């Protein structure tokens, strides 16, 4: 079953001489439960693509459907609700709120949605991210890797149907990075969570079901590595 589809996505930044075409006619579709890695050189449009798929940036042209909803046709309020309920987005540069502590940052999207706090789930996420000692600290008191783990925890807290992760392990040591990927794979297998993961690490990219190569804003290659849900332990 298809869960996500984009058609003819383009994104142009700026105007005239200084304009940059970050995405150039990108189309593909993703099946529910699929784990897709996205690779490509710096500046090739990977983050731009993920932000447009996640509804936090608008395309210049083209459409994105998630579960049949044309997300960029939603008004701002509906889009915010849709995003909070369906999509977990891990940003390349964390995007934590400086005035909130670790726990508050993790549960913020959930509370904004008017839902009650699941204290047990929060404790589980804080623990699995190795942040127990840091739960009441503010982002400026954390290392880059710790901030990254908070942003991963925030994206995982409410089991979103789709997880979009922009270099989630880029600032982590190898062991922590492997633990994060193992956690993501568990959610992929056990909850059939659909995942799109940007990475510069080939070892990580090859653990996905499918790999997309992006260059100059286009999909250069799209290769199936294994059957959907077949991600290795
Ligand atoms: N807000 C912006 N204004 C103007 N140009 C932008 C903006 N954001 C991105 N770009 C340009 O769009 C292109 C794609 O950027 P993007 O961040 O998507 O690349 P990326 O593949 O994620 O790179 P990296 O691997 O370095 O994170 C780049 O040329 C970048 O300079
Ligand atoms: Mg990027």
XYZ file of C-alpha atoms and ligand atoms in Angstrom:
265
model
C 0.000 0.000 0.000
C 1.329 3.386 -0.977
C 1.673 5.842 1.915
C 3.613 8.696 0.339
C 3.865 9.997 -3.175
C 5.438 13.094 -4.669
C 4.991 14.235 -8.240
C 7.112 16.681 -10.216
C 8.478 18.444 -7.153
C 10.547 21.499 -7.892
C 12.016 24.005 -5.488
C 13.654 27.228 -6.566
C 15.296 29.490 -4.009
C 15.769 33.173 -4.826
C 15.220 35.018 -8.097
C 17.127 36.020 -11.232
C 20.902 35.538 -11.321
C 21.155 34.214 -7.801
C 18.347 31.663 -8.061
C 19.103 28.069 -7.123
C 17.095 25.091 -8.343
C 17.320 22.835 -5.311
C 14.814 20.274 -6.636
C 14.227 19.541 -10.282
C 11.154 17.482 -11.115
C 11.349 14.824 -8.413
C 8.733 12.049 -8.432
C 8.595 8.798 -6.483
C 6.326 6.820 -4.230
C 6.921 4.976 -0.967
C 5.077 1.935 0.358
C 3.814 1.738 3.944
C 6.476 0.155 6.116
C 9.264 0.858 3.668
C 12.668 2.007 4.952
C 14.309 4.266 2.357
C 17.757 5.806 2.571
C 18.541 9.008 0.692
C 22.121 9.726 -0.277
C 23.862 12.345 -2.386
C 26.529 15.046 -2.294
C 26.307 18.140 -0.106
C 23.965 20.708 -1.642
C 22.159 18.157 -3.830
C 18.728 18.924 -2.356
C 18.261 16.158 0.242
C 17.185 18.356 3.165
C 15.015 20.466 0.866
C 13.227 17.311 -0.286
C 12.701 16.024 3.252
C 11.324 19.365 4.463
C 8.843 19.500 1.583
C 7.758 15.888 2.186
C 7.353 16.724 5.880
C 5.246 19.806 5.167
C 7.588 22.330 6.813
C 8.583 23.890 3.473
C 6.503 24.503 0.352
C 7.494 23.337 -3.133
C 7.681 25.820 -6.000
C 5.853 23.232 -8.084
C 4.504 19.700 -7.740
C 2.532 17.829 -5.112
C 2.974 15.571 -2.099
C 0.342 13.065 -1.004
C 0.540 11.368 2.365
C -2.048 8.687 2.945
C -4.058 10.213 0.100
C -3.955 13.785 1.486
C -2.533 16.483 -0.796
C -0.602 18.037 2.085
C 0.408 21.319 0.459
C -3.234 22.019 -0.337
C -4.023 22.107 3.410
C -4.224 25.473 5.114
C -1.568 26.293 7.688
C -3.559 25.166 10.724
C -4.619 21.876 9.190
C -1.094 21.255 7.974
C 0.279 21.776 11.497
C -2.199 19.272 12.918
C -1.549 16.758 10.126
C 2.184 17.028 10.685
C 2.010 16.574 14.435
C -0.177 13.483 14.111
C 1.405 11.709 11.160
C 4.996 12.814 10.737
C 8.103 12.707 12.885
C 10.822 14.971 11.536
C 14.399 14.836 12.750
C 16.193 17.938 11.506
C 19.817 18.055 10.449
C 20.250 20.991 12.863
C 18.041 19.826 15.759
C 15.531 22.730 15.951
C 15.048 22.530 19.715
C 13.331 25.321 21.617
C 15.950 26.994 23.832
C 13.505 27.942 26.609
C 12.288 24.363 27.101
C 14.151 21.574 28.868
C 14.824 18.107 27.406
C 11.524 16.552 28.492
C 9.480 19.567 27.451
C 11.103 19.619 24.009
C 10.297 15.928 23.499
C 6.608 16.207 24.381
C 5.887 19.661 22.944
C 4.317 18.581 19.594
C 2.131 16.105 21.458
C 0.919 18.668 23.989
C 0.330 21.245 21.233
C -2.044 18.690 19.809
C -4.105 18.886 23.003
C -3.206 15.372 24.090
C -2.254 14.297 27.574
C 1.254 13.436 28.592
C 2.175 9.752 28.590
C 4.671 9.785 31.446
C 5.644 6.141 30.939
C 6.346 6.640 27.243
C 8.355 9.789 28.005
C 10.493 7.938 30.545
C 11.043 5.156 28.007
C 12.126 7.603 25.276
C 14.390 9.609 27.620
C 15.996 6.368 28.767
C 16.494 4.908 25.318
C 18.132 8.162 24.200
C 20.470 7.985 27.218
C 19.260 11.349 28.506
C 18.124 10.422 32.050
C 20.778 12.622 33.648
C 19.932 15.486 31.346
C 16.140 15.487 31.403
C 15.823 18.908 33.089
C 18.631 20.595 31.161
C 18.124 23.203 28.460
C 19.514 22.799 24.916
C 22.400 25.260 25.453
C 23.628 23.041 28.297
C 23.848 19.996 26.011
C 26.464 18.758 23.564
C 25.603 18.539 19.858
C 25.081 14.779 20.088
C 22.812 15.142 23.118
C 20.730 17.792 21.336
C 20.467 15.445 18.381
C 19.202 12.691 20.670
C 16.539 15.048 22.072
C 15.347 15.819 18.554
C 15.252 12.088 17.750
C 13.281 11.442 20.948
C 10.804 14.167 20.016
C 10.257 12.586 16.600
C 9.793 9.089 18.070
C 7.688 9.938 21.133
C 4.253 9.510 19.560
C 5.037 6.715 17.083
C 4.407 8.720 13.898
C 3.309 6.769 10.811
C 6.166 8.357 8.865
C 9.581 9.196 10.206
C 11.735 11.607 8.191
C 15.292 11.750 9.474
C 17.949 14.155 8.203
C 21.376 12.745 9.129
C 20.240 11.643 12.574
C 23.607 10.116 13.374
C 25.795 12.821 11.832
C 26.899 14.206 15.204
C 27.023 11.015 17.200
C 29.870 8.668 17.988
C 29.739 5.347 16.212
C 28.249 3.331 19.034
C 25.482 5.826 19.835
C 24.782 6.138 16.109
C 24.406 2.386 15.780
C 22.024 2.302 18.745
C 19.857 5.011 17.171
C 19.715 3.166 13.847
C 18.859 -0.075 15.660
C 15.991 1.728 17.415
C 14.720 3.135 14.157
C 14.828 -0.296 12.562
C 12.896 -1.769 15.464
C 10.122 0.825 14.982
C 10.210 0.103 11.247
C 9.781 -3.632 11.742
C 7.536 -3.815 14.772
C 5.248 -0.848 14.074
C 5.614 -0.914 10.284
C 6.732 2.685 10.540
C 7.645 4.156 7.157
C 11.071 5.784 7.282
C 13.070 8.058 5.014
C 16.616 8.583 6.206
C 19.241 10.930 4.804
C 22.783 9.823 5.481
C 26.349 10.272 4.269
C 27.275 6.957 5.858
C 27.173 4.167 3.307
C 27.047 1.460 5.977
C 23.816 2.978 7.271
C 22.371 3.622 3.807
C 22.838 -0.027 2.891
C 20.726 -1.183 5.830
C 17.581 0.250 4.207
C 15.100 -1.595 1.952
C 15.754 0.888 -0.810
C 18.241 3.606 -1.673
C 17.606 6.883 -3.511
C 20.559 8.782 -4.966
C 20.024 12.522 -5.385
C 22.268 14.768 -7.401
C 21.656 18.349 -8.550
C 18.088 18.151 -7.301
C 17.217 15.021 -9.304
C 16.871 11.356 -8.536
C 19.810 9.747 -10.228
C 19.191 6.191 -9.059
C 16.483 4.365 -7.178
C 17.481 0.863 -6.099
C 15.764 -1.820 -4.102
C 18.170 -3.475 -1.699
C 15.814 -5.966 -0.009
C 12.126 -6.718 0.380
C 10.111 -4.226 2.403
C 10.323 -4.912 6.114
C 13.383 -7.056 5.524
C 15.834 -4.664 7.207
C 18.558 -6.716 8.867
C 18.981 -6.920 12.628
N 16.866 28.884 2.300
C 17.646 28.779 1.220
N 17.891 29.836 0.411
C 18.648 29.718 -0.693
N 19.241 28.578 -1.094
C 19.040 27.500 -0.334
C 18.251 27.521 0.862
N 18.226 26.275 1.395
C 18.978 25.505 0.581
N 19.471 26.233 -0.457
C 20.285 25.723 -1.575
O 19.604 24.613 -2.141
C 20.518 23.582 -2.473
C 20.110 22.289 -1.770
O 20.290 22.448 -0.366
P 19.983 21.281 0.678
O 20.105 21.864 2.030
O 18.705 20.658 0.314
O 21.192 20.273 0.376
P 21.593 18.890 1.077
O 21.607 17.852 0.021
O 20.747 18.676 2.261
O 23.102 19.170 1.520
P 23.928 18.659 2.833
O 24.328 17.239 2.555
O 25.103 19.583 2.867
O 23.050 18.811 4.038
C 21.908 24.093 -2.095
O 22.509 24.630 -3.250
C 21.613 25.182 -1.089
O 22.608 26.162 -1.113
Mg 21.091 18.659 4.303
